mmCIF file of C-alpha atoms and ligand atoms in Angstrom:
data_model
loop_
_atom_site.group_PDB
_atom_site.id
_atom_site.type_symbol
_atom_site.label_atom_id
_atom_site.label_comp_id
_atom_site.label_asym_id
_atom_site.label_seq_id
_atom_site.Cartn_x
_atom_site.Cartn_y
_atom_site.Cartn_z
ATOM 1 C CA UNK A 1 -2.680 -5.905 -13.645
ATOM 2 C CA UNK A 2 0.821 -7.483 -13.577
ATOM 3 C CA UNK A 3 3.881 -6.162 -11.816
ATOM 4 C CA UNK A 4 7.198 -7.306 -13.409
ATOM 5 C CA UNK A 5 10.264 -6.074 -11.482
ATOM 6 C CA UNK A 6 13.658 -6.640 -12.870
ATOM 7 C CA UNK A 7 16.546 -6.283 -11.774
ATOM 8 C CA UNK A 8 16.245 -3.515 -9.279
ATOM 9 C CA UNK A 9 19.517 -1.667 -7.983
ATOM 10 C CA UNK A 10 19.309 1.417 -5.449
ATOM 11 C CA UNK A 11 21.984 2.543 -3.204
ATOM 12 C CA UNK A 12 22.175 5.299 -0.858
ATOM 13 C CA UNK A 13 25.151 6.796 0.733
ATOM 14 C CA UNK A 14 27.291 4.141 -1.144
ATOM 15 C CA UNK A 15 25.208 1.636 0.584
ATOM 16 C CA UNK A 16 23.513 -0.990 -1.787
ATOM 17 C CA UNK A 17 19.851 -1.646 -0.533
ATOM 18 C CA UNK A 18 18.260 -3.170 -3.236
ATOM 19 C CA UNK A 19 20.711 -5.549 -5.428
ATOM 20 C CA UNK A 20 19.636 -7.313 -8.868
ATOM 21 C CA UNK A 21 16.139 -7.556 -7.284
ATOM 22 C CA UNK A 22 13.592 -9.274 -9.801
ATOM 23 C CA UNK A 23 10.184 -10.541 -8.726
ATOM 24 C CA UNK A 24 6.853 -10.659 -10.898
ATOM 25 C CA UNK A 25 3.734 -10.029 -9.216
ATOM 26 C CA UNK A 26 0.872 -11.368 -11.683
ATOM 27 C CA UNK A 27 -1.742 -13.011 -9.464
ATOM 28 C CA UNK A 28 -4.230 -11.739 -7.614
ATOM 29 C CA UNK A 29 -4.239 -12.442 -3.658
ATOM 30 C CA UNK A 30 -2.456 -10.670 -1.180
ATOM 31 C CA UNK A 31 1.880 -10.624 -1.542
ATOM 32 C CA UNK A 32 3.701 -10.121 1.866
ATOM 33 C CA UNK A 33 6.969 -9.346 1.592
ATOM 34 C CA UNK A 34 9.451 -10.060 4.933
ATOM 35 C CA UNK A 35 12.431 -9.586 5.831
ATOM 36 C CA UNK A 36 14.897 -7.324 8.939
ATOM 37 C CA UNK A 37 14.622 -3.724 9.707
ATOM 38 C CA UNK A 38 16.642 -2.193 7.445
ATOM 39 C CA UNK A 39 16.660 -4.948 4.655
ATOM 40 C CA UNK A 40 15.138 -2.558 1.887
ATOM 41 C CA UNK A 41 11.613 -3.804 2.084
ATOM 42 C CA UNK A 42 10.097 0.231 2.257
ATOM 43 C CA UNK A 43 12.207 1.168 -0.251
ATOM 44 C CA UNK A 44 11.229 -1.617 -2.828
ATOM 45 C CA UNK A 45 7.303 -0.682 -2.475
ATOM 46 C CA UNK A 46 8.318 3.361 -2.832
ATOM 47 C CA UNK A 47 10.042 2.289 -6.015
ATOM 48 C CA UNK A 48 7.343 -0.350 -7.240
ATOM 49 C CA UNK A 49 4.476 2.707 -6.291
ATOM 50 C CA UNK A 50 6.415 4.746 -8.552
ATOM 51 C CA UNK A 51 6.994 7.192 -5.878
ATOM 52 C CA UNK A 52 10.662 7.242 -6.194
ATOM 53 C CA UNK A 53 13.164 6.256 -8.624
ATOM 54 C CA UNK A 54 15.933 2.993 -8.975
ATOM 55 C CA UNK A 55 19.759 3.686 -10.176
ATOM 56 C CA UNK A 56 18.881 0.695 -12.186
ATOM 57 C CA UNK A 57 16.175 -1.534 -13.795
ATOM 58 C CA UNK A 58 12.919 -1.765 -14.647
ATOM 59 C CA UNK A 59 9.627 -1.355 -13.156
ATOM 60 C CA UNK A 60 6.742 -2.388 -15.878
ATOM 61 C CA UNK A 61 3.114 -2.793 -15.003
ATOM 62 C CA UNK A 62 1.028 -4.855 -17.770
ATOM 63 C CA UNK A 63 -2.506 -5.098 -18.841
ATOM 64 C CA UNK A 64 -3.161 -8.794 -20.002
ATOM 65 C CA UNK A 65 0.275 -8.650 -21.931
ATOM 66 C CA UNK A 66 0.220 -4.515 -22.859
ATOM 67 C CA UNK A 67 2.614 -3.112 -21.203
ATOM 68 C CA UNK A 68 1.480 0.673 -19.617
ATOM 69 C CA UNK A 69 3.180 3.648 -20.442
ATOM 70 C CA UNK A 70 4.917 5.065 -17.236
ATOM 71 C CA UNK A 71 2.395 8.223 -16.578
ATOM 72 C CA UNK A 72 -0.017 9.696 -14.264
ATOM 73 C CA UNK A 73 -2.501 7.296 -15.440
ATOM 74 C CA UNK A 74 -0.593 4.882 -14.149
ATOM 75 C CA UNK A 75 -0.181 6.118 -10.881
ATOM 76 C CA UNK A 76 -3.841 6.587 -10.077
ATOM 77 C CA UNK A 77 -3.879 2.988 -10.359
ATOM 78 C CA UNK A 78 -1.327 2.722 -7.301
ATOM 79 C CA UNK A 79 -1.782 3.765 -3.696
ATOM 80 C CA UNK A 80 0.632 3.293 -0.751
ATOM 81 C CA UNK A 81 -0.089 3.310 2.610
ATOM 82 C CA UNK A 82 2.659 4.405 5.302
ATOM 83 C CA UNK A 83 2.899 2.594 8.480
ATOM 84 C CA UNK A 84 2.496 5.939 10.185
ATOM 85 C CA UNK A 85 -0.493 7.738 8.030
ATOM 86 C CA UNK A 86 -0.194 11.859 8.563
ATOM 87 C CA UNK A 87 -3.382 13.212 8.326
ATOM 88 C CA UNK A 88 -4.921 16.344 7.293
ATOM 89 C CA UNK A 89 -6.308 18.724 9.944
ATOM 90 C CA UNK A 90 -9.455 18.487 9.184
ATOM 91 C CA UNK A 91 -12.895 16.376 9.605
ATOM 92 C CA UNK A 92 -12.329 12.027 9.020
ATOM 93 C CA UNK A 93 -14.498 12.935 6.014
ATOM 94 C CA UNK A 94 -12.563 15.139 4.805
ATOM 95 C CA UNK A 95 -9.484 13.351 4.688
ATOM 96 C CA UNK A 96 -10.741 10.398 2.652
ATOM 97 C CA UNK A 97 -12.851 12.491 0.394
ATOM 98 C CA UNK A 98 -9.469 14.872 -0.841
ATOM 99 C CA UNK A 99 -8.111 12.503 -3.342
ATOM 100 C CA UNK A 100 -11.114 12.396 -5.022
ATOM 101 C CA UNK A 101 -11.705 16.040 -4.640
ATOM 102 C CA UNK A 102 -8.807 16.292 -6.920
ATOM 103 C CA UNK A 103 -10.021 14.560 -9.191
ATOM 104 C CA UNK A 104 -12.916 16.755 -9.433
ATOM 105 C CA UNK A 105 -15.731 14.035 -9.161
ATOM 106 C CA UNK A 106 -19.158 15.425 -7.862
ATOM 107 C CA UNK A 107 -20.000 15.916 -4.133
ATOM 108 C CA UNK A 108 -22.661 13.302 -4.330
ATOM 109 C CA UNK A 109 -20.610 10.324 -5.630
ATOM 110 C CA UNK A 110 -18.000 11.738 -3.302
ATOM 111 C CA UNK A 111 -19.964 11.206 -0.160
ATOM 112 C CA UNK A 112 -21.204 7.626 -1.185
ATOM 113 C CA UNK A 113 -18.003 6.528 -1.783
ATOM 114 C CA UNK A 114 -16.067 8.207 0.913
ATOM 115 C CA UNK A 115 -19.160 6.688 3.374
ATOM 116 C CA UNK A 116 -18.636 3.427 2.027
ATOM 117 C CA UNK A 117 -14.818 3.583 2.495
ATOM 118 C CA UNK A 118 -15.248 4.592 6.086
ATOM 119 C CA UNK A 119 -17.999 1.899 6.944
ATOM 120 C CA UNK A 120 -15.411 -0.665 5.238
ATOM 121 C CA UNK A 121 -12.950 -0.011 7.686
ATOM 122 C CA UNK A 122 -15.127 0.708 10.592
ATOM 123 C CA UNK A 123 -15.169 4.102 10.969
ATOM 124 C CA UNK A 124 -18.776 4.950 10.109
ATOM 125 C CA UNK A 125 -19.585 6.190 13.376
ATOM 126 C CA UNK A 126 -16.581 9.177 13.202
ATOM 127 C CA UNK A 127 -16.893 10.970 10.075
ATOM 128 C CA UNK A 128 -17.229 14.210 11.240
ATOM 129 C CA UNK A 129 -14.978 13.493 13.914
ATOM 130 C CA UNK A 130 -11.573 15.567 13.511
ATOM 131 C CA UNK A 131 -8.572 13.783 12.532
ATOM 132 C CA UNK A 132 -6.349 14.488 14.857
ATOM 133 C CA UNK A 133 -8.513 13.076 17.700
ATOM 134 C CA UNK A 134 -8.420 9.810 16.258
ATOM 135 C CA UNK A 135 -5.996 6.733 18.180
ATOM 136 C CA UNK A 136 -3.443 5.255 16.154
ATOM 137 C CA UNK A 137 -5.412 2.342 15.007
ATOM 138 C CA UNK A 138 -8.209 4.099 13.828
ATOM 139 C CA UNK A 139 -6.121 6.497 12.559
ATOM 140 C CA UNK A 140 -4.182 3.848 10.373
ATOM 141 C CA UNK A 141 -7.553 2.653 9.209
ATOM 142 C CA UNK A 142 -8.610 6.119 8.160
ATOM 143 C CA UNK A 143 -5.165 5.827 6.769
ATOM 144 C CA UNK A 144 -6.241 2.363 4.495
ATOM 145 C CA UNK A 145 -9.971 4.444 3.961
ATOM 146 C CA UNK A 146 -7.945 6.990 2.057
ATOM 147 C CA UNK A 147 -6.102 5.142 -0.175
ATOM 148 C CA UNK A 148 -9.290 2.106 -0.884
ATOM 149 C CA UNK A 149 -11.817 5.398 -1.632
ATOM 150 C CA UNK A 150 -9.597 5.633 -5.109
ATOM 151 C CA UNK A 151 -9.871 2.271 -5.908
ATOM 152 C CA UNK A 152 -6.208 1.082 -6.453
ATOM 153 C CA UNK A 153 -5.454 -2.048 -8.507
ATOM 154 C CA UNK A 154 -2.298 -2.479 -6.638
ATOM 155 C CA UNK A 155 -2.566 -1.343 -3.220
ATOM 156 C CA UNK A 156 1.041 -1.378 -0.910
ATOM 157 C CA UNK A 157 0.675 -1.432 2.565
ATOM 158 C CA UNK A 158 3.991 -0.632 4.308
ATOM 159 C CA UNK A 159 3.882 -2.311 7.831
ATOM 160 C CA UNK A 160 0.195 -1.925 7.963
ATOM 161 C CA UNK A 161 0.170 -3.091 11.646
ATOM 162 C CA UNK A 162 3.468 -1.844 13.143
ATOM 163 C CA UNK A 163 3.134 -0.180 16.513
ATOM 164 C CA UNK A 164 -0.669 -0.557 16.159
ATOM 165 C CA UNK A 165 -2.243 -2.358 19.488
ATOM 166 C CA UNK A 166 -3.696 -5.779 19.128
ATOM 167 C CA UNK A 167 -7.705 -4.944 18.742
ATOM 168 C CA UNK A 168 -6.717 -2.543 15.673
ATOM 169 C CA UNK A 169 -4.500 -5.142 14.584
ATOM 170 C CA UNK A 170 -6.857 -7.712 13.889
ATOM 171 C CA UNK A 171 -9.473 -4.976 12.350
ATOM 172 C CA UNK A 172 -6.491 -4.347 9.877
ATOM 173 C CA UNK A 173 -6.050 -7.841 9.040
ATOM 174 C CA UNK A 174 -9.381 -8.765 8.720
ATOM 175 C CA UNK A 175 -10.227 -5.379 6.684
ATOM 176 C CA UNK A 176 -7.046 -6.958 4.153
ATOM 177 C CA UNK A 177 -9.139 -10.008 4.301
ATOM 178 C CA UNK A 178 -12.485 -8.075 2.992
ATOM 179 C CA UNK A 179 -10.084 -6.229 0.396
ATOM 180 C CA UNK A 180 -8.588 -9.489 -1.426
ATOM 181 C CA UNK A 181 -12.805 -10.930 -0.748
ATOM 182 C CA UNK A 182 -14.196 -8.415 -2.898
ATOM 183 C CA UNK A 183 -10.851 -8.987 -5.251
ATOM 184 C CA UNK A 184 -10.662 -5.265 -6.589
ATOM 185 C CA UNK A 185 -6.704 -4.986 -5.421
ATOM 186 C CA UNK A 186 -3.359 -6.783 -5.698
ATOM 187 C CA UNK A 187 -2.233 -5.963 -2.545
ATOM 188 C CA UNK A 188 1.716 -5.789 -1.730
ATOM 189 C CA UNK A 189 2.593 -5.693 1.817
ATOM 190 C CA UNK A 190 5.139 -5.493 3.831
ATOM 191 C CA UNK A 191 5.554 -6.884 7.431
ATOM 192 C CA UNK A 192 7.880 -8.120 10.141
ATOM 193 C CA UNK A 193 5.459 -10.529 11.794
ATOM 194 C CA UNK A 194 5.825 -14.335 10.872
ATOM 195 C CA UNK A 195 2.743 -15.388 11.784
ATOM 196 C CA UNK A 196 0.600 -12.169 10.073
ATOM 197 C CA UNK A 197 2.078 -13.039 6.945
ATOM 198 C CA UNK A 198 0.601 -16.833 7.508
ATOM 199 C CA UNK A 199 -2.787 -15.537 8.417
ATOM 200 C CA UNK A 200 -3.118 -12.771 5.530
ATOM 201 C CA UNK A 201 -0.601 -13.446 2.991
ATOM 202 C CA UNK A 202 -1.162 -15.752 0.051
ATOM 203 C CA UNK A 203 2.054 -15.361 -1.027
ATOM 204 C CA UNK A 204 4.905 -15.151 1.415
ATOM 205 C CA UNK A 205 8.378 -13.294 0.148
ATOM 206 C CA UNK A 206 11.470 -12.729 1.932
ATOM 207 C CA UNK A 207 13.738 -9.978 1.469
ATOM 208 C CA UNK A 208 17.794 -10.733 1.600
ATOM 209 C CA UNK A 209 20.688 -9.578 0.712
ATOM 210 C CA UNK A 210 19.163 -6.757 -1.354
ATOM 211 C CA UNK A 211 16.791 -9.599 -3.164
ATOM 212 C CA UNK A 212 13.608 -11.208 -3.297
ATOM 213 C CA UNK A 213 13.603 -14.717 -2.003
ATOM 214 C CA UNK A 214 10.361 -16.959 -1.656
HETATM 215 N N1 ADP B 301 16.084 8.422 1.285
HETATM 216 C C1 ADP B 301 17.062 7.726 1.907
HETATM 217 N N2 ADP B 301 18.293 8.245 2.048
HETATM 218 C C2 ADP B 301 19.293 7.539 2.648
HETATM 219 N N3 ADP B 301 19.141 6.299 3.124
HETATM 220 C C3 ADP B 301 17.933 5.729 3.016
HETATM 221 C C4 ADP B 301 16.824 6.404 2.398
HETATM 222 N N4 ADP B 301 15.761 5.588 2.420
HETATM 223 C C5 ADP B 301 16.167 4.460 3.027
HETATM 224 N N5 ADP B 301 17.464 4.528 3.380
HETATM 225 C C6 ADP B 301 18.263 3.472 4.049
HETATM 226 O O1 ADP B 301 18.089 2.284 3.291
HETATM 227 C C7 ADP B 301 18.022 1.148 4.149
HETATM 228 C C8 ADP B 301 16.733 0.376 3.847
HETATM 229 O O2 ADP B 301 15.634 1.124 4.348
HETATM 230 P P1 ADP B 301 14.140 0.641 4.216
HETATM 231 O O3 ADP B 301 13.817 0.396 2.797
HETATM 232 O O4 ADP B 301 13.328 1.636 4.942
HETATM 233 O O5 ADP B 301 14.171 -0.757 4.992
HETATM 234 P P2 ADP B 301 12.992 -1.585 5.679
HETATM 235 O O6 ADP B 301 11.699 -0.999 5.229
HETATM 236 O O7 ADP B 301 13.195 -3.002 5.229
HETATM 237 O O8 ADP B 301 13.181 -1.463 7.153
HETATM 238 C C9 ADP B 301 18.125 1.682 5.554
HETATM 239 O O9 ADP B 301 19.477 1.548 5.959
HETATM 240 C C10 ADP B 301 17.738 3.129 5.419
HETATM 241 O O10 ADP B 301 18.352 3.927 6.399
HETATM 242 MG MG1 MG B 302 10.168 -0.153 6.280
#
């Protein structure tokens, strides 16, 4: 799938965040988008995830050159992940197998795939471990379960890593490393550390000024 993104506008509050911001994403790999606090760079994947909407511009995804029709379709092919993932109070199972509870598939394909998602990230041993009890890095990966389980073409991670200690850190990265491996995913991140983007990022992007620079 290919991401075009032209000319992008948003403001809030009489504040212009995003500005003329075009950028097409049409390979696969991993994009990592960097940039200040503050710069715009959450606000760009909300808009790209199709979770929110720009004042102006244009947000197309294609198939080989077909361009997709803006619909819930769509969005089932898009995840993104927050930087702080809320969770459900309820089993680690649970929470990964929900979005695909909704979609009504049956309870046997359900627990493969939910398994599978959890041993991808490491978190075999806790299924039936509650939620809440989880620490913040495993909690971020049961974060990433959720959202691989559904199989995204285009997954966002926003600040996959950010207040997440250094052993979960490096789990995350190399998990993003498995992800582009088995090549399912585009996957747009976001992050403010130089040297992540180096080791995970095939494509480095800078946010500034309300644009994409690379
Ligand atoms: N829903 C919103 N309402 C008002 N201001 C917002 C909203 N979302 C983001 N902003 C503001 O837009 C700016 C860019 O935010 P954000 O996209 O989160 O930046 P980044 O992720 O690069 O740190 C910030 O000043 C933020 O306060
Ligand atoms: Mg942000």
């Amino acid at each position: 799938m290919k991401l075009d993104v032209s000319h992008l506008t948003k403001t809030y509050d009489k504040k212009t965040i995003l500005n003329d911001c075009s950028y097409v994403f049409d390979k696969t790999g991993t994009y990592v988008l960097m940039g200040p606090n503050g710069c715009g760079k959450s606000t760009f994947l909300r808009i790209c995830a199709m979770l929110e909407r720009q004042d102006s511009g244009d947000i197309a995804y294609f198939d080989n050159s077909t361009v997709l029709a803006n619909d819930i379709t769509l969005k089932r092919r898009l995840t993104l992940v927050l930087p702080r993932t809320g969770v459900f109070n309820t089993t680690v199972f649970k929470n990964v197998a929900y979005g695909l509870k909704i979609r009504g598939l049956h309870h046997t394909v359900i627990e493969r795939k939910v398994n599978a998602a959890l041993d991808f990230v490491g978190l075999g041993p806790k299924t039936g471990q509650h939620a809440r009890t989880l620490s913040s890095g495993e909690t971020q990966r049961l974060g990433i379960a959720r959202a691989l389980v559904l199989e995204p073409e285009v997954l966002f991670l926003d600040e996959p890593t950010a207040s997440i200690d250094e052993e979960n850190t490096q789990i995350i990265e190399s998990i993003i490393g498995a992800m582009k491996k088995e090549g399912r995913s585009t996957i747009i991140m976001t992050t403010h550390d130089r040297e992540q983007a180096t080791r995970v990022g095939d494509f480095q992007l800078v946010m500034r000024n309300g644009r994409i620079e690379t």
